């Protein structure tokens, strides 16, 4: 049993620990009944979670409403047909309101669907079945609603991304870097409604494709489900049509007539073309469909406006799902893995090491592997080889192209001495992460989470991170020499910043803030922070519709107000310059004690190079 878990058992904090490990599962009924004091049931497997989420999605509908106050009316209306488990409210990026309604059974949900109507005023709109609906205003006399007093929204505005300024203020108020890291994780990790919505979008596609393909499944993978997702992350989906045991039963004598696709080597490329057409024509909420069909893994990209998500749909890529399973398993083994990874991902984004677009730079997935590899070095996590060696028959999984994805799934079977052998806090681990990679020999060594140790690089690709499921592949083969150098330099800078970090917890970039706040936005933020107002020029100052009594006078006084503000800006810029000068003088004067002298000399070299 992990040291942390043992401690929690003693202190009776098992439930909060469980909530921390599986924040998105706090509403999963079947999982909340598990006894976590029973060490055999300590970990929930990826398959259990996925099955629970898929079941939830089958019993749920997403209904567009006028506002969150439509709750009573919607509850009253739907409960006439079926019993409701809970209603979750969210807004999409266009500010439109939606309620995700979870019914108690799939049959209940179907009863509601049977009572839906279509909106066919225009002839070019064709009715379609989907779990995405809207709630029409009541045209007749309003019936009196009797809503139980204890019923309310499970969550209001559940999809909102934490406001950066508010988050920074909260981070500034923390008392140490570990607390900052935990807070950042708690505020930004993908929440329950975020996961539910992602499964709803997958379910919507299954509903559309079910009539075309017998055994179709659409499964989310990647950060939406592997436990490392943040609010607003993209949704990776895979469409599969595996032959189930039932469908391939040779005893069944009646067999479907089938249609062979005559399209040479990659028939699914043509099917994906059809899928893209269907997405454009028949799937509510879908827009901006882009076909990338000639890539190694063909995908269709699209935006889902009702759910406010960017989606990537591919076919048959089961190794992506198994990879998510592996990351999920490693993430659940130690409560520090996910907050640490989230901080590193955030740091990389702030320094433009990662980007929303694919290119010659590192992405979140290899960065996550770097963190897991580091945690293996500290005895916090086991090697993947260890999980492979302990796999049983029930763990055998073979993905496309015969890739063997077999490894131990049930972490309850893993001896406790294989993980959690280090009690360092998050702050220490973060510093050690940067120190570790400051000294890592990227030119000769490859990072292998399979072995749990560095191995010799088989080729000269600048950054080599072994694919955990296919040991002959490098997941960072796209990274250019320049980008790898930039990554190394920023790692050394981060180590330096943390080591030399100011103790002044009043400064607005102490601790984690200096690592995760974009430098450009920090300067701009100061510029915008004038006097008591937080905006340089409020838009409403320019377009105040109420103020039309004396327009000329109004404009003159606004102009004066703006001029005063611009004077304040000048003052603020002057203040900033003075601050900068003072800061650089202080830094020159300050004697920095590095715990690690090699890091120190490297950092000074980089800083000098930058100056030139
Ligand atoms: P974000 O979307 O950035 O939040 O992270 P992500 O983990 O979802 O990464 P991404 O969307 O780029 O990839 C989705 C999933 O595909 C990853 O989680 C991996 O499971 C898998 N994946 C990504 N890159 C590779 C790769 O190079 N090789 C293999 N085999 N799988 C990959
Ligand atoms: Mg992703």
Coordinates of C-alpha atoms and ligand atoms in Angstrom, one line a residue:
X1 CA 0.0 0.0 0.0
X2 CA 1.4 3.4 -0.9
X3 CA 2.7 5.5 2.0
X4 CA 0.3 8.3 1.1
X5 CA -2.6 5.9 1.1
X6 CA -1.7 4.3 4.3
X7 CA -1.5 7.7 5.9
X8 CA -4.9 8.6 4.6
X9 CA -6.3 5.4 5.9
X10 CA -5.0 6.3 9.4
X11 CA -6.3 9.8 9.2
X12 CA -9.7 8.7 7.9
X13 CA -9.2 10.8 4.8
X14 CA -9.8 8.0 2.3
X15 CA -12.9 9.5 0.8
X16 CA -11.3 12.8 0.1
X17 CA -8.3 11.0 -1.4
X18 CA -10.6 9.1 -3.6
X19 CA -12.4 12.2 -4.7
X20 CA -9.0 13.8 -5.4
X21 CA -8.0 10.8 -7.5
X22 CA -11.2 10.6 -9.4
X23 CA -12.7 14.1 -9.3
X24 CA -14.8 13.4 -12.3
X25 CA -16.4 10.4 -10.8
X26 CA -18.0 12.0 -7.8
X27 CA -21.4 11.5 -9.5
X28 CA -20.8 7.9 -10.7
X29 CA -23.2 5.9 -8.6
X30 CA -21.8 2.5 -9.1
X31 CA -18.2 3.6 -8.4
X32 CA -19.1 5.6 -5.3
X33 CA -20.4 2.4 -3.7
X34 CA -16.9 0.9 -3.7
X35 CA -15.2 0.5 -0.4
X36 CA -11.8 2.2 -0.7
X37 CA -10.8 1.1 2.8
X38 CA -10.6 -2.3 1.2
X39 CA -7.2 -2.3 -0.4
X40 CA -8.3 -4.7 -3.1
X41 CA -10.7 -2.1 -4.4
X42 CA -8.3 0.8 -4.1
X43 CA -7.9 1.6 -7.8
X44 CA -10.6 2.0 -10.4
X45 CA -9.6 0.7 -13.8
X46 CA -9.8 2.7 -17.0
X47 CA -12.3 0.1 -18.4
X48 CA -14.6 0.5 -15.4
X49 CA -14.6 4.2 -15.7
X50 CA -15.1 4.1 -19.5
X51 CA -18.0 1.6 -19.1
X52 CA -19.6 3.9 -16.5
X53 CA -19.3 7.0 -18.6
X54 CA -20.6 5.3 -21.7
X55 CA -23.6 4.0 -19.8
X56 CA -24.2 7.5 -18.4
X57 CA -24.1 9.0 -21.9
X58 CA -26.6 6.4 -23.1
X59 CA -29.0 7.7 -20.4
X60 CA -28.4 11.4 -21.0
X61 CA -29.6 14.2 -23.3
X62 CA -28.1 17.7 -23.9
X63 CA -30.9 20.3 -24.1
X64 CA -30.4 23.9 -25.2
X65 CA -32.4 26.3 -23.0
X66 CA -32.9 30.0 -22.6
X67 CA -30.9 30.4 -19.4
X68 CA -30.1 28.5 -16.2
X69 CA -33.4 29.7 -14.8
X70 CA -35.1 27.3 -17.3
X71 CA -34.2 24.6 -14.8
X72 CA -37.6 24.3 -13.1
X73 CA -39.6 24.2 -16.3
X74 CA -37.3 21.7 -17.9
X75 CA -37.2 19.5 -14.8
X76 CA -41.0 19.7 -14.6
X77 CA -41.5 18.8 -18.3
X78 CA -39.0 15.9 -18.5
X79 CA -40.0 14.3 -15.2
X80 CA -43.5 13.9 -16.7
X81 CA -41.9 11.2 -18.9
X82 CA -39.0 9.8 -16.9
X83 CA -37.2 9.9 -13.7
X84 CA -34.2 12.2 -13.6
X85 CA -30.8 11.5 -11.9
X86 CA -29.4 15.0 -12.2
X87 CA -29.2 18.2 -14.4
X88 CA -25.9 19.9 -15.2
X89 CA -25.8 23.4 -16.7
X90 CA -23.1 24.8 -19.0
X91 CA -22.6 27.5 -21.6
X92 CA -20.8 27.1 -24.9
X93 CA -18.3 29.6 -26.2
X94 CA -21.2 31.6 -27.9
X95 CA -22.7 32.1 -24.4
X96 CA -25.7 29.8 -25.2
X97 CA -27.1 27.8 -22.3
X98 CA -27.4 24.0 -22.2
X99 CA -28.6 21.4 -19.7
X100 CA -27.2 17.9 -19.6
X101 CA -30.0 15.8 -18.2
X102 CA -29.1 12.3 -16.9
X103 CA -32.1 10.0 -16.6
X104 CA -32.2 7.0 -14.4
X105 CA -32.5 4.4 -17.2
X106 CA -31.9 4.3 -21.0
X107 CA -35.6 3.4 -21.3
X108 CA -36.5 6.6 -19.6
X109 CA -34.4 8.6 -22.0
X110 CA -36.0 6.8 -24.9
X111 CA -39.4 7.7 -23.5
X112 CA -38.5 11.3 -23.6
X113 CA -37.1 11.0 -27.1
X114 CA -40.3 9.5 -28.3
X115 CA -42.0 12.7 -27.3
X116 CA -39.7 15.0 -29.2
X117 CA -40.8 17.0 -32.2
X118 CA -38.9 18.3 -35.2
X119 CA -38.6 21.9 -36.3
X120 CA -39.4 21.7 -40.0
X121 CA -40.6 25.2 -41.0
X122 CA -38.0 25.4 -43.7
X123 CA -37.9 22.7 -46.4
X124 CA -34.1 22.4 -46.5
X125 CA -34.0 21.2 -42.9
X126 CA -34.4 17.5 -42.4
X127 CA -35.3 16.0 -39.1
X128 CA -32.6 13.9 -37.4
X129 CA -32.4 11.8 -34.3
X130 CA -29.7 12.9 -31.8
X131 CA -29.2 13.3 -28.1
X132 CA -28.8 17.1 -28.7
X133 CA -32.2 18.9 -28.4
X134 CA -33.6 22.3 -27.6
X135 CA -36.4 23.3 -25.3
X136 CA -39.2 25.2 -27.1
X137 CA -40.9 28.1 -25.2
X138 CA -44.4 27.2 -23.9
X139 CA -47.0 28.5 -26.4
X140 CA -50.1 27.6 -24.3
X141 CA -51.2 28.3 -20.8
X142 CA -48.4 27.8 -18.2
X143 CA -49.2 24.7 -16.1
X144 CA -48.4 25.0 -12.4
X145 CA -45.0 23.3 -11.7
X146 CA -44.5 21.2 -8.6
X147 CA -40.7 20.7 -8.2
X148 CA -39.4 18.8 -5.1
X149 CA -37.8 21.4 -2.9
X150 CA -34.5 19.4 -2.6
X151 CA -34.0 19.4 -6.4
X152 CA -31.6 21.8 -8.0
X153 CA -28.9 22.0 -10.7
X154 CA -25.9 19.7 -10.0
X155 CA -23.7 22.4 -11.4
X156 CA -24.2 25.9 -12.8
X157 CA -21.9 27.1 -15.7
X158 CA -19.9 23.9 -15.3
X159 CA -17.9 24.3 -18.4
X160 CA -16.5 27.7 -17.5
X161 CA -12.7 28.0 -17.8
X162 CA -11.2 29.6 -14.7
X163 CA -10.5 33.3 -15.2
X164 CA -6.8 33.8 -15.6
X165 CA -6.6 36.9 -13.4
X166 CA -8.6 35.3 -10.7
X167 CA -6.5 32.2 -10.8
X168 CA -3.3 34.2 -10.7
X169 CA -4.6 36.1 -7.6
X170 CA -5.4 32.8 -5.9
X171 CA -2.0 31.4 -6.8
X172 CA -0.4 34.5 -5.4
X173 CA -2.2 34.1 -2.1
X174 CA -0.9 30.5 -1.6
X175 CA 1.6 29.9 1.1
X176 CA 4.0 27.6 -0.8
X177 CA 4.7 26.3 -4.3
X178 CA 3.2 22.8 -3.5
X179 CA -0.1 24.5 -2.6
X180 CA 0.2 26.6 -5.8
X181 CA 0.6 23.4 -7.9
X182 CA -2.3 21.7 -6.2
X183 CA -4.5 24.7 -6.7
X184 CA -3.6 25.0 -10.4
X185 CA -4.5 21.4 -10.8
X186 CA -7.8 21.6 -8.9
X187 CA -8.8 24.7 -10.9
X188 CA -7.9 23.6 -14.4
X189 CA -8.3 19.8 -14.5
X190 CA -11.1 18.5 -16.7
X191 CA -14.3 18.3 -14.5
X192 CA -17.3 16.0 -14.4
X193 CA -19.4 17.9 -16.9
X194 CA -16.4 18.2 -19.2
X195 CA -16.0 14.4 -19.3
X196 CA -19.8 13.8 -19.6
X197 CA -20.0 16.2 -22.6
X198 CA -17.1 14.4 -24.3
X199 CA -18.9 11.1 -23.9
X200 CA -22.1 12.7 -25.2
X201 CA -20.4 13.9 -28.4
X202 CA -19.1 10.3 -28.9
X203 CA -22.5 8.9 -28.3
X204 CA -24.1 11.3 -30.8
X205 CA -21.9 9.8 -33.5
X206 CA -22.8 6.3 -32.5
X207 CA -26.5 7.2 -32.9
X208 CA -25.9 8.5 -36.4
X209 CA -23.7 5.7 -37.6
X210 CA -25.6 2.8 -35.9
X211 CA -28.0 2.4 -38.9
X212 CA -25.0 2.2 -41.3
X213 CA -22.6 -0.1 -39.4
X214 CA -23.7 -3.0 -37.2
X215 CA -21.1 -2.9 -34.5
X216 CA -19.9 0.6 -34.5
X217 CA -18.4 2.2 -31.3
X218 CA -17.0 5.7 -30.9
X219 CA -14.6 6.0 -28.0
X220 CA -12.9 9.1 -26.6
X221 CA -9.1 8.7 -26.0
X222 CA -6.2 11.1 -25.2
X223 CA -6.3 13.7 -22.5
X224 CA -10.1 13.8 -22.4
X225 CA -10.1 10.4 -20.6
X226 CA -6.5 9.6 -19.5
X227 CA -6.7 11.7 -16.4
X228 CA -4.2 14.4 -17.6
X229 CA -6.9 16.6 -19.4
X230 CA -7.5 20.2 -18.6
X231 CA -10.7 22.2 -19.1
X232 CA -11.1 23.1 -22.7
X233 CA -8.8 20.3 -24.0
X234 CA -9.6 18.9 -27.5
X235 CA -11.5 15.6 -27.9
X236 CA -9.8 12.7 -29.6
X237 CA -12.2 10.1 -30.9
X238 CA -11.8 6.7 -32.4
X239 CA -14.4 4.9 -34.5
X240 CA -14.1 1.1 -34.2
X241 CA -16.0 -1.8 -35.7
X242 CA -14.4 -4.7 -33.9
X243 CA -16.0 -8.1 -34.5
X244 CA -17.7 -8.9 -31.2
X245 CA -17.9 -12.4 -29.9
X246 CA -21.6 -12.4 -30.6
X247 CA -21.2 -11.3 -34.3
X248 CA -18.5 -13.8 -35.0
X249 CA -20.3 -16.8 -33.5
X250 CA -20.0 -19.7 -36.1
X251 CA -23.0 -21.5 -34.6
X252 CA -25.3 -18.7 -35.8
X253 CA -26.5 -19.8 -39.2
X254 CA -28.1 -16.6 -40.4
X255 CA -25.4 -14.2 -41.6
X256 CA -25.8 -10.7 -42.8
X257 CA -25.1 -10.0 -46.5
X258 CA -22.2 -7.6 -46.6
X259 CA -20.8 -4.9 -48.8
X260 CA -17.1 -5.0 -49.7
X261 CA -15.4 -1.7 -50.2
X262 CA -13.5 -1.7 -53.5
X263 CA -10.9 0.9 -52.6
X264 CA -7.5 -0.9 -52.6
X265 CA -5.3 -0.8 -49.6
X266 CA -7.1 1.6 -47.2
X267 CA -10.8 1.0 -47.5
X268 CA -11.4 2.9 -44.3
X269 CA -10.1 6.1 -45.9
X270 CA -13.3 6.0 -48.1
X271 CA -15.5 5.3 -45.1
X272 CA -13.9 8.3 -43.3
X273 CA -14.8 10.4 -46.4
X274 CA -18.4 9.3 -45.9
X275 CA -18.2 10.0 -42.2
X276 CA -17.0 13.5 -43.0
X277 CA -19.9 14.0 -45.3
X278 CA -22.3 12.8 -42.7
X279 CA -20.7 15.0 -40.1
X280 CA -21.4 18.0 -42.4
X281 CA -24.9 17.0 -43.4
X282 CA -26.4 15.0 -40.5
X283 CA -24.8 15.8 -37.2
X284 CA -26.3 18.7 -35.2
X285 CA -23.7 21.1 -33.8
X286 CA -20.9 20.1 -36.2
X287 CA -19.1 22.8 -38.2
X288 CA -15.7 23.4 -39.8
X289 CA -15.1 19.8 -41.0
X290 CA -11.6 19.2 -42.3
X291 CA -10.5 16.0 -43.9
X292 CA -6.9 14.9 -43.4
X293 CA -7.2 11.6 -45.1
X294 CA -3.7 11.0 -46.6
X295 CA -1.8 11.1 -43.3
X296 CA -0.4 8.0 -41.6
X297 CA -3.4 8.0 -39.3
X298 CA -6.2 9.6 -41.4
X299 CA -8.4 11.9 -39.3
X300 CA -11.4 14.2 -39.7
X301 CA -11.3 17.3 -37.6
X302 CA -14.4 19.3 -36.7
X303 CA -15.8 21.7 -34.2
X304 CA -18.8 20.8 -32.1
X305 CA -20.5 24.1 -31.4
X306 CA -23.2 22.9 -29.0
X307 CA -20.6 21.2 -26.8
X308 CA -18.0 23.9 -27.4
X309 CA -15.3 21.3 -28.4
X310 CA -12.7 20.8 -31.1
X311 CA -12.7 17.1 -32.1
X312 CA -10.3 14.8 -34.0
X313 CA -11.9 11.6 -35.3
X314 CA -9.9 8.7 -36.6
X315 CA -10.6 5.1 -37.4
X316 CA -9.5 1.9 -35.7
X317 CA -6.6 3.4 -33.8
X318 CA -7.1 1.2 -30.7
X319 CA -3.5 1.7 -29.6
X320 CA -4.5 5.3 -28.8
X321 CA -7.2 4.0 -26.4
X322 CA -4.7 1.5 -24.8
X323 CA -2.2 4.3 -24.5
X324 CA -4.8 6.3 -22.6
X325 CA -5.4 3.3 -20.4
X326 CA -1.7 3.1 -19.6
X327 CA -1.5 6.8 -18.8
X328 CA -4.6 6.5 -16.6
X329 CA -3.2 3.6 -14.7
X330 CA 0.1 5.4 -14.0
X331 CA -1.7 8.6 -13.1
X332 CA -3.8 6.8 -10.5
X333 CA -0.9 5.2 -8.7
X334 CA 0.4 8.4 -7.1
X335 CA -1.6 11.5 -6.3
X336 CA 1.3 13.7 -7.3
X337 CA 1.6 12.5 -10.9
X338 CA -1.2 14.6 -12.3
X339 CA -0.7 17.9 -10.6
X340 CA 3.0 17.7 -11.5
X341 CA 2.2 16.9 -15.1
X342 CA -0.3 19.7 -15.3
X343 CA 2.3 22.2 -14.1
X344 CA 4.9 21.1 -16.6
X345 CA 2.3 21.2 -19.5
X346 CA 1.3 24.7 -18.4
X347 CA 4.9 25.8 -18.1
X348 CA 5.6 24.5 -21.6
X349 CA 2.6 26.3 -23.0
X350 CA 3.6 29.6 -21.3
X351 CA 7.0 29.4 -22.9
X352 CA 5.6 28.6 -26.3
X353 CA 7.4 25.2 -26.3
X354 CA 4.0 23.6 -27.1
X355 CA 1.4 25.0 -29.4
X356 CA -2.2 24.3 -30.4
X357 CA -0.9 23.4 -33.9
X358 CA 1.2 20.4 -34.9
X359 CA 4.7 21.2 -36.0
X360 CA 8.4 20.6 -35.2
X361 CA 7.9 21.1 -31.5
X362 CA 7.2 18.9 -28.6
X363 CA 3.5 18.2 -27.7
X364 CA 1.7 17.5 -24.4
X365 CA 1.8 13.7 -24.9
X366 CA 5.7 13.3 -25.0
X367 CA 5.9 16.0 -22.2
X368 CA 3.7 13.8 -20.1
X369 CA 5.9 10.8 -20.7
X370 CA 8.9 12.9 -19.6
X371 CA 7.2 13.6 -16.3
X372 CA 6.3 9.9 -15.8
X373 CA 9.8 8.9 -16.7
X374 CA 11.2 11.3 -14.1
X375 CA 8.8 9.9 -11.5
X376 CA 10.0 6.4 -12.3
X377 CA 13.6 7.6 -11.5
X378 CA 12.3 8.7 -8.0
X379 CA 10.6 5.4 -7.3
X380 CA 7.2 7.1 -7.4
X381 CA 6.0 5.1 -10.4
X382 CA 6.8 1.6 -11.8
X383 CA 8.3 0.9 -15.2
X384 CA 5.9 -0.2 -17.9
X385 CA 8.1 -3.4 -18.2
X386 CA 7.0 -4.2 -14.6
X387 CA 3.4 -3.8 -15.6
X388 CA 4.0 -6.0 -18.8
X389 CA 5.6 -8.7 -16.8
X390 CA 2.7 -8.9 -14.3
X391 CA 0.0 -9.0 -17.0
X392 CA -2.5 -11.9 -16.9
X393 CA -4.7 -13.5 -19.6
X394 CA -7.4 -10.9 -19.0
X395 CA -4.9 -8.1 -19.9
X396 CA -4.1 -9.3 -23.4
X397 CA -4.9 -6.7 -26.0
X398 CA -3.6 -6.7 -29.6
X399 CA -4.2 -3.4 -31.4
X400 CA -4.1 -2.6 -35.2
X401 CA -1.0 -3.8 -37.1
X402 CA -0.5 -6.5 -34.4
X403 CA 0.8 -4.0 -31.8
X404 CA 0.9 -5.8 -28.5
X405 CA -0.7 -3.6 -25.9
X406 CA -0.7 -6.1 -23.1
X407 CA 0.1 -4.9 -19.6
X408 CA -1.4 -5.2 -16.1
X409 CA -4.7 -3.3 -16.0
X410 CA -5.7 -3.8 -12.4
X411 CA -3.4 -1.7 -10.3
X412 CA -4.7 -3.4 -7.1
X413 CA -2.6 -6.4 -8.1
X414 CA 0.6 -4.4 -8.2
X415 CA 2.8 -4.9 -5.1
X416 CA 2.9 -1.6 -3.1
X417 CA 6.8 -1.6 -3.1
X418 CA 6.7 -1.0 -6.9
X419 CA 5.5 2.6 -6.5
X420 CA 5.1 5.6 -4.1
X421 CA 8.6 5.1 -2.7
X422 CA 9.3 8.7 -2.2
X423 CA 7.6 11.3 0.0
X424 CA 8.8 14.5 -1.6
X425 CA 6.2 17.2 -1.9
X426 CA 5.1 18.7 -5.2
X427 CA 7.5 21.7 -5.0
X428 CA 10.5 19.4 -4.5
X429 CA 9.4 17.2 -7.4
X430 CA 9.0 20.1 -9.7
X431 CA 12.5 21.4 -8.9
X432 CA 13.9 18.0 -9.2
X433 CA 12.2 17.5 -12.6
X434 CA 13.9 20.5 -14.0
X435 CA 17.2 19.6 -12.4
X436 CA 17.0 16.1 -13.7
X437 CA 16.4 17.2 -17.3
X438 CA 19.0 20.0 -17.0
X439 CA 21.6 17.2 -16.7
X440 CA 20.0 14.7 -19.0
X441 CA 22.2 13.7 -21.9
X442 CA 19.7 14.3 -24.7
X443 CA 22.4 13.8 -27.4
X444 CA 23.2 10.2 -26.4
X445 CA 20.2 9.0 -24.4
X446 CA 16.6 8.1 -25.1
X447 CA 13.8 8.4 -22.5
X448 CA 12.1 5.0 -22.1
X449 CA 9.2 4.6 -19.7
X450 CA 9.1 0.9 -20.7
X451 CA 12.5 0.3 -19.1
X452 CA 12.1 3.1 -16.5
X453 CA 15.7 4.2 -17.3
X454 CA 17.6 6.0 -20.0
X455 CA 18.7 3.9 -22.9
X456 CA 21.1 4.5 -25.8
X457 CA 19.5 6.4 -28.7
X458 CA 19.1 4.2 -31.8
X459 CA 19.4 7.2 -34.1
X460 CA 20.3 10.8 -34.1
X461 CA 16.9 12.3 -33.8
X462 CA 17.3 15.3 -31.5
X463 CA 14.7 14.2 -28.9
X464 CA 14.1 10.5 -28.5
X465 CA 11.2 9.4 -26.3
X466 CA 10.4 5.7 -26.8
X467 CA 6.7 4.9 -27.5
X468 CA 5.5 3.0 -24.4
X469 CA 3.6 0.5 -26.6
X470 CA 5.8 0.2 -29.6
X471 CA 9.4 0.3 -28.4
X472 CA 10.8 0.8 -32.0
X473 CA 9.1 4.2 -32.3
X474 CA 10.0 7.6 -31.1
X475 CA 6.9 9.7 -30.1
X476 CA 8.9 12.9 -30.5
X477 CA 10.4 12.2 -33.9
X478 CA 8.9 15.4 -35.2
X479 CA 10.9 17.7 -32.8
X480 CA 13.6 19.7 -34.7
X481 CA 17.1 20.3 -33.4
X482 CA 16.2 24.0 -32.7
X483 CA 13.1 23.2 -30.8
X484 CA 14.9 20.6 -28.8
X485 CA 17.6 23.1 -27.9
X486 CA 14.9 25.6 -26.9
X487 CA 13.3 23.0 -24.7
X488 CA 16.6 22.2 -23.0
X489 CA 17.4 25.9 -22.5
X490 CA 13.9 26.6 -21.0
X491 CA 14.3 23.6 -18.7
X492 CA 17.6 25.0 -17.4
X493 CA 16.0 28.5 -17.0
X494 CA 13.1 27.0 -15.0
X495 CA 15.6 25.1 -12.7
X496 CA 17.4 28.4 -12.2
X497 CA 14.2 30.4 -11.6
X498 CA 13.0 27.8 -9.0
X499 CA 16.4 27.6 -7.3
X500 CA 16.9 31.4 -7.2
X501 CA 13.2 32.0 -6.6
X502 CA 12.3 35.1 -4.6
X503 CA 11.0 34.6 -1.1
X504 CA 8.9 37.7 -1.5
X505 CA 5.4 36.1 -1.6
X506 CA 3.9 39.5 -2.0
X507 CA 5.4 39.9 -5.5
X508 CA 2.9 39.1 -8.3
X509 CA 5.1 36.5 -9.9
X510 CA 6.5 34.5 -7.0
X511 CA 6.9 30.7 -7.1
X512 CA 4.9 28.9 -9.8
X513 CA 3.6 32.2 -11.3
X514 CA 7.0 33.0 -12.7
X515 CA 7.0 29.7 -14.5
X516 CA 3.5 29.6 -15.9
X517 CA 2.5 33.1 -16.7
X518 CA 3.3 34.2 -20.2
X519 CA 5.9 36.9 -20.2
X520 CA 4.1 39.0 -22.7
X521 CA 0.8 38.9 -20.8
X522 CA 2.6 39.9 -17.6
X523 CA 3.9 43.1 -19.1
X524 CA 0.5 43.9 -20.7
X525 CA -1.3 43.1 -17.5
X526 CA 0.7 45.7 -15.6
X527 CA 0.0 48.2 -18.3
X528 CA -3.7 47.6 -18.0
X529 CA -3.8 47.8 -14.3
X530 CA -4.2 51.6 -13.9
X531 CA -5.2 53.0 -10.5
X532 CA -8.3 51.2 -9.2
X533 CA -9.7 50.4 -12.6
X534 CA -8.5 47.1 -14.1
X535 CA -9.0 48.1 -17.7
X536 CA -7.2 50.8 -19.6
X537 CA -10.3 51.7 -21.6
X538 CA -13.5 49.8 -20.9
X539 CA -15.5 49.1 -24.1
X540 CA -18.7 50.4 -22.4
X541 CA -16.9 53.8 -22.0
X542 CA -16.9 54.1 -25.8
X543 CA -20.4 52.7 -26.5
X544 CA -22.6 53.8 -23.6
X545 CA -26.0 53.6 -25.1
X546 CA -27.8 55.1 -22.1
X547 CA -25.8 58.3 -22.3
X548 CA -27.4 60.1 -25.2
X549 CA -28.8 63.3 -23.5
X550 CA -26.1 65.6 -24.6
X551 CA -23.8 63.8 -27.0
X552 CA -21.3 66.5 -27.6
X553 CA -20.8 67.1 -23.8
X554 CA -20.7 63.3 -23.3
X555 CA -18.0 62.8 -25.9
X556 CA -16.0 65.7 -24.4
X557 CA -16.1 64.3 -20.9
X558 CA -15.3 60.8 -22.2
X559 CA -12.3 62.2 -24.1
X560 CA -11.1 63.9 -20.9
X561 CA -11.6 60.7 -18.9
X562 CA -9.6 58.8 -21.5
X563 CA -6.9 61.4 -21.6
X564 CA -6.6 61.2 -17.8
X565 CA -6.3 57.4 -18.2
X566 CA -3.6 57.7 -20.8
X567 CA -1.7 60.0 -18.3
X568 CA -2.0 57.2 -15.8
X569 CA -0.7 54.8 -18.4
X570 CA 2.4 56.9 -18.9
X571 CA 2.9 57.0 -15.2
X572 CA 2.5 53.3 -15.1
X573 CA 5.0 52.8 -17.9
X574 CA 7.5 55.0 -16.0
X575 CA 6.8 53.0 -12.9
X576 CA 7.4 49.8 -14.8
X577 CA 10.7 51.0 -16.2
X578 CA 11.9 52.0 -12.7
X579 CA 10.8 48.6 -11.3
X580 CA 12.7 46.9 -14.1
X581 CA 15.9 48.8 -13.4
X582 CA 15.5 48.2 -9.7
X583 CA 14.9 44.5 -10.3
X584 CA 17.9 44.0 -12.5
X585 CA 20.1 45.9 -10.0
X586 CA 18.8 43.7 -7.2
X587 CA 19.4 40.6 -9.3
X588 CA 23.0 41.7 -10.0
X589 CA 23.5 42.3 -6.3
X590 CA 21.9 39.2 -5.1
X591 CA 24.1 36.2 -4.4
X592 CA 22.4 33.1 -5.6
X593 CA 23.2 29.8 -3.9
X594 CA 22.6 26.9 -6.3
X595 CA 22.0 23.5 -4.9
X596 CA 23.4 22.2 -8.1
X597 CA 26.5 23.9 -9.5
X598 CA 26.2 22.4 -12.9
X599 CA 22.8 23.9 -13.4
X600 CA 24.1 27.2 -12.2
X601 CA 26.9 27.4 -14.7
X602 CA 24.6 26.3 -17.6
X603 CA 22.1 28.9 -16.7
X604 CA 24.5 31.7 -16.6
X605 CA 25.8 30.6 -20.0
X606 CA 22.3 30.7 -21.4
X607 CA 21.7 34.1 -19.9
X608 CA 24.8 35.5 -21.4
X609 CA 24.0 34.0 -24.8
X610 CA 20.6 35.7 -24.6
X611 CA 22.1 39.0 -23.9
X612 CA 24.3 38.8 -27.0
Ligands
LIG1 P1 -3.8 17.4 -25.4 O1 -4.8 17.1 -26.5 O2 -2.7 18.3 -25.8 O3 -4.4 17.8 -24.1 O4 -3.1 16.0 -25.0 P2 -3.3 14.5 -25.6 O5 -2.7 13.6 -24.7 O6 -4.8 14.3 -25.9 O7 -2.5 14.5 -26.9 P3 -2.9 14.5 -28.4 O8 -4.3 15.0 -28.6 O9 -1.8 15.1 -29.2 O10 -2.9 12.9 -28.7 C1 -4.0 12.1 -28.3 C2 -3.5 10.8 -27.9 O11 -2.9 10.1 -29.0 C3 -2.4 10.8 -26.8 O12 -2.8 10.9 -25.5 C4 -1.7 9.5 -27.1 O13 -2.4 8.4 -26.5 C5 -1.8 9.3 -28.6 N1 -0.6 9.8 -29.3 C6 -0.2 11.1 -29.4 N2 0.9 11.2 -30.1 C7 1.3 9.9 -30.4 C8 2.4 9.3 -31.0 O14 3.3 9.9 -31.5 N3 2.4 7.9 -31.1 C9 1.4 7.2 -30.6 N4 1.4 5.9 -30.7 N5 0.4 7.7 -29.9 C10 0.3 9.0 -29.8
LIG2 MG1 -5.9 15.5 -27.3

